Each structure stands twice: as C-alpha cells, then as structure tokens.
Amino acid sequence: MPQHTTPELLFIETKWACLIPFEKTANLLKDLLPVPETLSGTTIQNNLYDLVMTKKKEIGEEQFMF
C-alpha cells in the first residue's frame, strides 16, 4: 500500500501519538491542520504501526550475544 501521508505529518502524528491517545491526536490535528475529516485514531495507529515495522526491518535481527 503506497504512503499517502507526508513525512512532516507522519512526524507530528508519531510524536503526538506517543504522548496522547490516538483519537485525541486525530482531533487535535483536525483542529490545527487542513487534514481530511476521515483522519481517525485508527488511521494514526496504523501509520505508527507501519512506521515501527519499517524501522524494525531496517534494524534487522536482534543479536542474542555479541
């Protein structure tokens, strides 16, 4: 699935979603920025999950011992 979220918006979503609940983050973004009304807590949660999975793939396997 292609990414339809700008890197800047994804940064703000991620930062705020770590601090406050997903739904409140969505409501705050709707109040402050011209984002679609379809933006929801679930959308933010999914974006955050996708970001985490991408970063995990970049890091690679965890080493048990060094």
PDB file of N, CA and C in Angstrom:
ATOM      1  N   MET A   1       0.847  -1.177   0.000  1.00  0.00           N
ATOM      2  CA  MET A   1       0.000   0.000   0.000  1.00  0.00           C
ATOM      3  C   MET A   1       0.895   1.243   0.000  1.00  0.00           C
ATOM      4  N   PRO A   2       0.700   2.148  -0.943  1.00  0.00           N
ATOM      5  CA  PRO A   2       1.544   3.336  -1.007  1.00  0.00           C
ATOM      6  C   PRO A   2       1.283   4.288   0.151  1.00  0.00           C
ATOM      7  N   GLN A   3       2.313   5.036   0.501  1.00  0.00           N
ATOM      8  CA  GLN A   3       2.221   6.001   1.595  1.00  0.00           C
ATOM      9  C   GLN A   3       1.579   7.290   1.083  1.00  0.00           C
ATOM     10  N   HIS A   4       0.461   7.683   1.679  1.00  0.00           N
ATOM     11  CA  HIS A   4      -0.235   8.903   1.284  1.00  0.00           C
ATOM     12  C   HIS A   4      -0.095   9.995   2.333  1.00  0.00           C
ATOM     13  N   THR A   5       0.762   9.792   3.303  1.00  0.00           N
ATOM     14  CA  THR A   5       0.976  10.759   4.368  1.00  0.00           C
ATOM     15  C   THR A   5       2.333  11.414   4.160  1.00  0.00           C
ATOM     16  N   THR A   6       2.374  12.737   4.229  1.00  0.00           N
ATOM     17  CA  THR A   6       3.653  13.425   4.068  1.00  0.00           C
ATOM     18  C   THR A   6       4.564  13.097   5.248  1.00  0.00           C
ATOM     19  N   PRO A   7       5.872  13.146   5.036  1.00  0.00           N
ATOM     20  CA  PRO A   7       6.793  12.866   6.145  1.00  0.00           C
ATOM     21  C   PRO A   7       6.598  13.813   7.330  1.00  0.00           C
ATOM     22  N   GLU A   8       6.277  15.068   7.040  1.00  0.00           N
ATOM     23  CA  GLU A   8       6.075  16.039   8.114  1.00  0.00           C
ATOM     24  C   GLU A   8       4.857  15.687   8.963  1.00  0.00           C
ATOM     25  N   LEU A   9       3.760  15.329   8.306  1.00  0.00           N
ATOM     26  CA  LEU A   9       2.554  14.947   9.039  1.00  0.00           C
ATOM     27  C   LEU A   9       2.789  13.655   9.814  1.00  0.00           C
ATOM     28  N   LEU A  10       3.480  12.724   9.205  1.00  0.00           N
ATOM     29  CA  LEU A  10       3.782  11.461   9.883  1.00  0.00           C
ATOM     30  C   LEU A  10       4.633  11.710  11.131  1.00  0.00           C
ATOM     31  N   PHE A  11       5.566  12.649  11.047  1.00  0.00           N
ATOM     32  CA  PHE A  11       6.387  13.001  12.209  1.00  0.00           C
ATOM     33  C   PHE A  11       5.523  13.532  13.345  1.00  0.00           C
ATOM     34  N   ILE A  12       4.627  14.468  13.025  1.00  0.00           N
ATOM     35  CA  ILE A  12       3.759  15.052  14.050  1.00  0.00           C
ATOM     36  C   ILE A  12       2.821  13.994  14.623  1.00  0.00           C
ATOM     37  N   GLU A  13       2.241  13.172  13.752  1.00  0.00           N
ATOM     38  CA  GLU A  13       1.354  12.092  14.212  1.00  0.00           C
ATOM     39  C   GLU A  13       2.086  11.190  15.200  1.00  0.00           C
ATOM     40  N   THR A  14       3.286  10.791  14.825  1.00  0.00           N
ATOM     41  CA  THR A  14       4.061   9.872  15.655  1.00  0.00           C
ATOM     42  C   THR A  14       4.413  10.495  16.998  1.00  0.00           C
ATOM     43  N   LYS A  15       4.880  11.728  16.953  1.00  0.00           N
ATOM     44  CA  LYS A  15       5.277  12.403  18.191  1.00  0.00           C
ATOM     45  C   LYS A  15       4.089  12.553  19.136  1.00  0.00           C
ATOM     46  N   TRP A  16       2.969  13.038  18.618  1.00  0.00           N
ATOM     47  CA  TRP A  16       1.798  13.261  19.468  1.00  0.00           C
ATOM     48  C   TRP A  16       1.156  11.952  19.904  1.00  0.00           C
ATOM     49  N   ALA A  17       1.162  10.949  19.026  1.00  0.00           N
ATOM     50  CA  ALA A  17       0.545   9.664  19.374  1.00  0.00           C
ATOM     51  C   ALA A  17       1.299   8.968  20.501  1.00  0.00           C
ATOM     52  N   CYS A  18       2.569   9.299  20.666  1.00  0.00           N
ATOM     53  CA  CYS A  18       3.342   8.742  21.784  1.00  0.00           C
ATOM     54  C   CYS A  18       2.999   9.428  23.098  1.00  0.00           C
ATOM     55  N   LEU A  19       2.403  10.606  23.016  1.00  0.00           N
ATOM     56  CA  LEU A  19       2.127  11.394  24.217  1.00  0.00           C
ATOM     57  C   LEU A  19       0.667  11.374  24.648  1.00  0.00           C
ATOM     58  N   ILE A  20      -0.238  11.323  23.670  1.00  0.00           N
ATOM     59  CA  ILE A  20      -1.671  11.351  23.979  1.00  0.00           C
ATOM     60  C   ILE A  20      -2.380  10.264  23.174  1.00  0.00           C
ATOM     61  N   PRO A  21      -3.592   9.884  23.544  1.00  0.00           N
ATOM     62  CA  PRO A  21      -4.314   8.826  22.825  1.00  0.00           C
ATOM     63  C   PRO A  21      -4.484   9.138  21.333  1.00  0.00           C
ATOM     64  N   PHE A  22      -4.578   8.085  20.541  1.00  0.00           N
ATOM     65  CA  PHE A  22      -4.668   8.218  19.088  1.00  0.00           C
ATOM     66  C   PHE A  22      -5.845   9.092  18.654  1.00  0.00           C
ATOM     67  N   GLU A  23      -7.003   8.873  19.235  1.00  0.00           N
ATOM     68  CA  GLU A  23      -8.198   9.635  18.831  1.00  0.00           C
ATOM     69  C   GLU A  23      -8.039  11.117  19.166  1.00  0.00           C
ATOM     70  N   LYS A  24      -7.459  11.417  20.306  1.00  0.00           N
ATOM     71  CA  LYS A  24      -7.228  12.824  20.663  1.00  0.00           C
ATOM     72  C   LYS A  24      -6.203  13.453  19.731  1.00  0.00           C
ATOM     73  N   THR A  25      -5.211  12.679  19.323  1.00  0.00           N
ATOM     74  CA  THR A  25      -4.235  13.167  18.350  1.00  0.00           C
ATOM     75  C   THR A  25      -4.930  13.513  17.041  1.00  0.00           C
ATOM     76  N   ALA A  26      -5.815  12.643  16.577  1.00  0.00           N
ATOM     77  CA  ALA A  26      -6.548  12.898  15.334  1.00  0.00           C
ATOM     78  C   ALA A  26      -7.391  14.162  15.451  1.00  0.00           C
ATOM     79  N   ASN A  27      -8.085  14.321  16.563  1.00  0.00           N
ATOM     80  CA  ASN A  27      -8.914  15.516  16.751  1.00  0.00           C
ATOM     81  C   ASN A  27      -8.066  16.779  16.795  1.00  0.00           C
ATOM     82  N   LEU A  28      -6.933  16.720  17.441  1.00  0.00           N
ATOM     83  CA  LEU A  28      -6.043  17.874  17.516  1.00  0.00           C
ATOM     84  C   LEU A  28      -5.512  18.243  16.133  1.00  0.00           C
ATOM     85  N   LEU A  29      -5.111  17.241  15.358  1.00  0.00           N
ATOM     86  CA  LEU A  29      -4.626  17.512  14.003  1.00  0.00           C
ATOM     87  C   LEU A  29      -5.717  18.127  13.132  1.00  0.00           C
ATOM     88  N   LYS A  30      -6.945  17.640  13.278  1.00  0.00           N
ATOM     89  CA  LYS A  30      -8.069  18.201  12.508  1.00  0.00           C
ATOM     90  C   LYS A  30      -8.318  19.655  12.878  1.00  0.00           C
ATOM     91  N   ASP A  31      -8.120  19.999  14.142  1.00  0.00           N
ATOM     92  CA  ASP A  31      -8.325  21.380  14.584  1.00  0.00           C
ATOM     93  C   ASP A  31      -7.217  22.308  14.098  1.00  0.00           C
ATOM     94  N   LEU A  32      -6.002  21.787  13.986  1.00  0.00           N
ATOM     95  CA  LEU A  32      -4.855  22.640  13.689  1.00  0.00           C
ATOM     96  C   LEU A  32      -4.427  22.666  12.227  1.00  0.00           C
ATOM     97  N   LEU A  33      -4.647  21.572  11.523  1.00  0.00           N
ATOM     98  CA  LEU A  33      -4.133  21.453  10.157  1.00  0.00           C
ATOM     99  C   LEU A  33      -5.248  21.085   9.179  1.00  0.00           C
ATOM    100  N   PRO A  34      -5.027  21.389   7.903  1.00  0.00           N
ATOM    101  CA  PRO A  34      -6.028  21.003   6.894  1.00  0.00           C
ATOM    102  C   PRO A  34      -5.884  19.529   6.499  1.00  0.00           C
ATOM    103  N   VAL A  35      -6.207  18.647   7.421  1.00  0.00           N
ATOM    104  CA  VAL A  35      -6.154  17.209   7.149  1.00  0.00           C
ATOM    105  C   VAL A  35      -7.569  16.721   6.841  1.00  0.00           C
ATOM    106  N   PRO A  36      -7.689  15.602   6.147  1.00  0.00           N
ATOM    107  CA  PRO A  36      -9.024  15.095   5.813  1.00  0.00           C
ATOM    108  C   PRO A  36      -9.848  14.762   7.056  1.00  0.00           C
ATOM    109  N   GLU A  37     -11.136  14.919   6.947  1.00  0.00           N
ATOM    110  CA  GLU A  37     -12.041  14.575   8.050  1.00  0.00           C
ATOM    111  C   GLU A  37     -12.036  13.075   8.328  1.00  0.00           C
ATOM    112  N   THR A  38     -11.547  12.300   7.378  1.00  0.00           N
ATOM    113  CA  THR A  38     -11.506  10.845   7.560  1.00  0.00           C
ATOM    114  C   THR A  38     -10.362  10.409   8.470  1.00  0.00           C
ATOM    115  N   LEU A  39      -9.471  11.335   8.831  1.00  0.00           N
ATOM    116  CA  LEU A  39      -8.385  11.005   9.746  1.00  0.00           C
ATOM    117  C   LEU A  39      -8.975  10.583  11.088  1.00  0.00           C
ATOM    118  N   SER A  40      -8.536   9.435  11.568  1.00  0.00           N
ATOM    119  CA  SER A  40      -9.078   8.919  12.832  1.00  0.00           C
ATOM    120  C   SER A  40      -7.948   8.364  13.687  1.00  0.00           C
ATOM    121  N   GLY A  41      -8.299   7.996  14.881  1.00  0.00           N
ATOM    122  CA  GLY A  41      -7.329   7.371  15.762  1.00  0.00           C
ATOM    123  C   GLY A  41      -6.788   6.079  15.179  1.00  0.00           C
ATOM    124  N   THR A  42      -7.649   5.347  14.499  1.00  0.00           N
ATOM    125  CA  THR A  42      -7.229   4.094  13.869  1.00  0.00           C
ATOM    126  C   THR A  42      -6.220   4.356  12.757  1.00  0.00           C
ATOM    127  N   THR A  43      -6.438   5.409  11.979  1.00  0.00           N
ATOM    128  CA  THR A  43      -5.500   5.775  10.918  1.00  0.00           C
ATOM    129  C   THR A  43      -4.129   6.082  11.509  1.00  0.00           C
ATOM    130  N   ILE A  44      -4.120   6.845  12.577  1.00  0.00           N
ATOM    131  CA  ILE A  44      -2.859   7.203  13.225  1.00  0.00           C
ATOM    132  C   ILE A  44      -2.195   5.966  13.812  1.00  0.00           C
ATOM    133  N   GLN A  45      -2.968   5.097  14.418  1.00  0.00           N
ATOM    134  CA  GLN A  45      -2.428   3.854  14.972  1.00  0.00           C
ATOM    135  C   GLN A  45      -1.813   3.004  13.860  1.00  0.00           C
ATOM    136  N   ASN A  46      -2.488   2.900  12.729  1.00  0.00           N
ATOM    137  CA  ASN A  46      -1.966   2.119  11.607  1.00  0.00           C
ATOM    138  C   ASN A  46      -0.691   2.740  11.040  1.00  0.00           C
ATOM    139  N   ASN A  47      -0.663   4.075  10.922  1.00  0.00           N
ATOM    140  CA  ASN A  47       0.538   4.752  10.433  1.00  0.00           C
ATOM    141  C   ASN A  47       1.714   4.510  11.369  1.00  0.00           C
ATOM    142  N   LEU A  48       1.464   4.564  12.656  1.00  0.00           N
ATOM    143  CA  LEU A  48       2.514   4.334  13.645  1.00  0.00           C
ATOM    144  C   LEU A  48       3.004   2.884  13.577  1.00  0.00           C
ATOM    145  N   TYR A  49       2.089   1.948  13.434  1.00  0.00           N
ATOM    146  CA  TYR A  49       2.454   0.533  13.316  1.00  0.00           C
ATOM    147  C   TYR A  49       3.318   0.307  12.069  1.00  0.00           C
ATOM    148  N   ASP A  50       2.905   0.899  10.934  1.00  0.00           N
ATOM    149  CA  ASP A  50       3.679   0.756   9.697  1.00  0.00           C
ATOM    150  C   ASP A  50       5.085   1.325   9.857  1.00  0.00           C
ATOM    151  N   LEU A  51       5.188   2.458  10.524  1.00  0.00           N
ATOM    152  CA  LEU A  51       6.489   3.079  10.753  1.00  0.00           C
ATOM    153  C   LEU A  51       7.373   2.184  11.619  1.00  0.00           C
ATOM    154  N   VAL A  52       6.812   1.631  12.671  1.00  0.00           N
ATOM    155  CA  VAL A  52       7.576   0.749  13.559  1.00  0.00           C
ATOM    156  C   VAL A  52       8.050  -0.485  12.802  1.00  0.00           C
ATOM    157  N   MET A  53       7.186  -1.078  12.011  1.00  0.00           N
ATOM    158  CA  MET A  53       7.572  -2.281  11.266  1.00  0.00           C
ATOM    159  C   MET A  53       8.663  -1.966  10.242  1.00  0.00           C
ATOM    160  N   THR A  54       8.584  -0.809   9.599  1.00  0.00           N
ATOM    161  CA  THR A  54       9.614  -0.399   8.647  1.00  0.00           C
ATOM    162  C   THR A  54      10.953  -0.235   9.348  1.00  0.00           C
ATOM    163  N   LYS A  55      10.943   0.411  10.497  1.00  0.00           N
ATOM    164  CA  LYS A  55      12.186   0.620  11.251  1.00  0.00           C
ATOM    165  C   LYS A  55      12.753  -0.705  11.756  1.00  0.00           C
ATOM    166  N   LYS A  56      11.892  -1.628  12.157  1.00  0.00           N
ATOM    167  CA  LYS A  56      12.361  -2.942  12.614  1.00  0.00           C
ATOM    168  C   LYS A  56      13.065  -3.685  11.486  1.00  0.00           C
ATOM    169  N   LYS A  57      12.525  -3.578  10.265  1.00  0.00           N
ATOM    170  CA  LYS A  57      13.153  -4.234   9.116  1.00  0.00           C
ATOM    171  C   LYS A  57      14.508  -3.606   8.814  1.00  0.00           C
ATOM    172  N   GLU A  58      14.616  -2.280   8.965  1.00  0.00           N
ATOM    173  CA  GLU A  58      15.881  -1.592   8.719  1.00  0.00           C
ATOM    174  C   GLU A  58      16.942  -2.013   9.729  1.00  0.00           C
ATOM    175  N   ILE A  59      16.540  -2.213  10.969  1.00  0.00           N
ATOM    176  CA  ILE A  59      17.482  -2.576  12.025  1.00  0.00           C
ATOM    177  C   ILE A  59      17.966  -4.009  11.843  1.00  0.00           C
ATOM    178  N   GLY A  60      17.078  -4.892  11.436  1.00  0.00           N
ATOM    179  CA  GLY A  60      17.444  -6.282  11.231  1.00  0.00           C
ATOM    180  C   GLY A  60      17.228  -7.123  12.473  1.00  0.00           C
ATOM    181  N   GLU A  61      17.742  -8.332  12.413  1.00  0.00           N
ATOM    182  CA  GLU A  61      17.585  -9.278  13.515  1.00  0.00           C
ATOM    183  C   GLU A  61      18.329  -8.805  14.753  1.00  0.00           C
ATOM    184  N   GLU A  62      17.708  -9.035  15.887  1.00  0.00           N
ATOM    185  CA  GLU A  62      18.347  -8.713  17.160  1.00  0.00           C
ATOM    186  C   GLU A  62      19.380  -9.784  17.479  1.00  0.00           C
ATOM    187  N   GLN A  63      20.572  -9.341  17.883  1.00  0.00           N
ATOM    188  CA  GLN A  63      21.622 -10.287  18.241  1.00  0.00           C
ATOM    189  C   GLN A  63      21.418 -10.752  19.676  1.00  0.00           C
ATOM    190  N   PHE A  64      21.484 -12.057  19.868  1.00  0.00           N
ATOM    191  CA  PHE A  64      21.328 -12.614  21.207  1.00  0.00           C
ATOM    192  C   PHE A  64      22.570 -12.340  22.047  1.00  0.00           C
ATOM    193  N   MET A  65      23.733 -12.540  21.428  1.00  0.00           N
ATOM    194  CA  MET A  65      25.006 -12.296  22.123  1.00  0.00           C
ATOM    195  C   MET A  65      25.940 -11.577  21.165  1.00  0.00           C
ATOM    196  N   PHE A  66      26.840 -10.809  21.730  1.00  0.00           N
ATOM    197  CA  PHE A  66      27.809 -10.088  20.898  1.00  0.00           C
ATOM    198  C   PHE A  66      29.125 -10.799  20.842  1.00  0.00           C
TER     199      PHE A  66
END
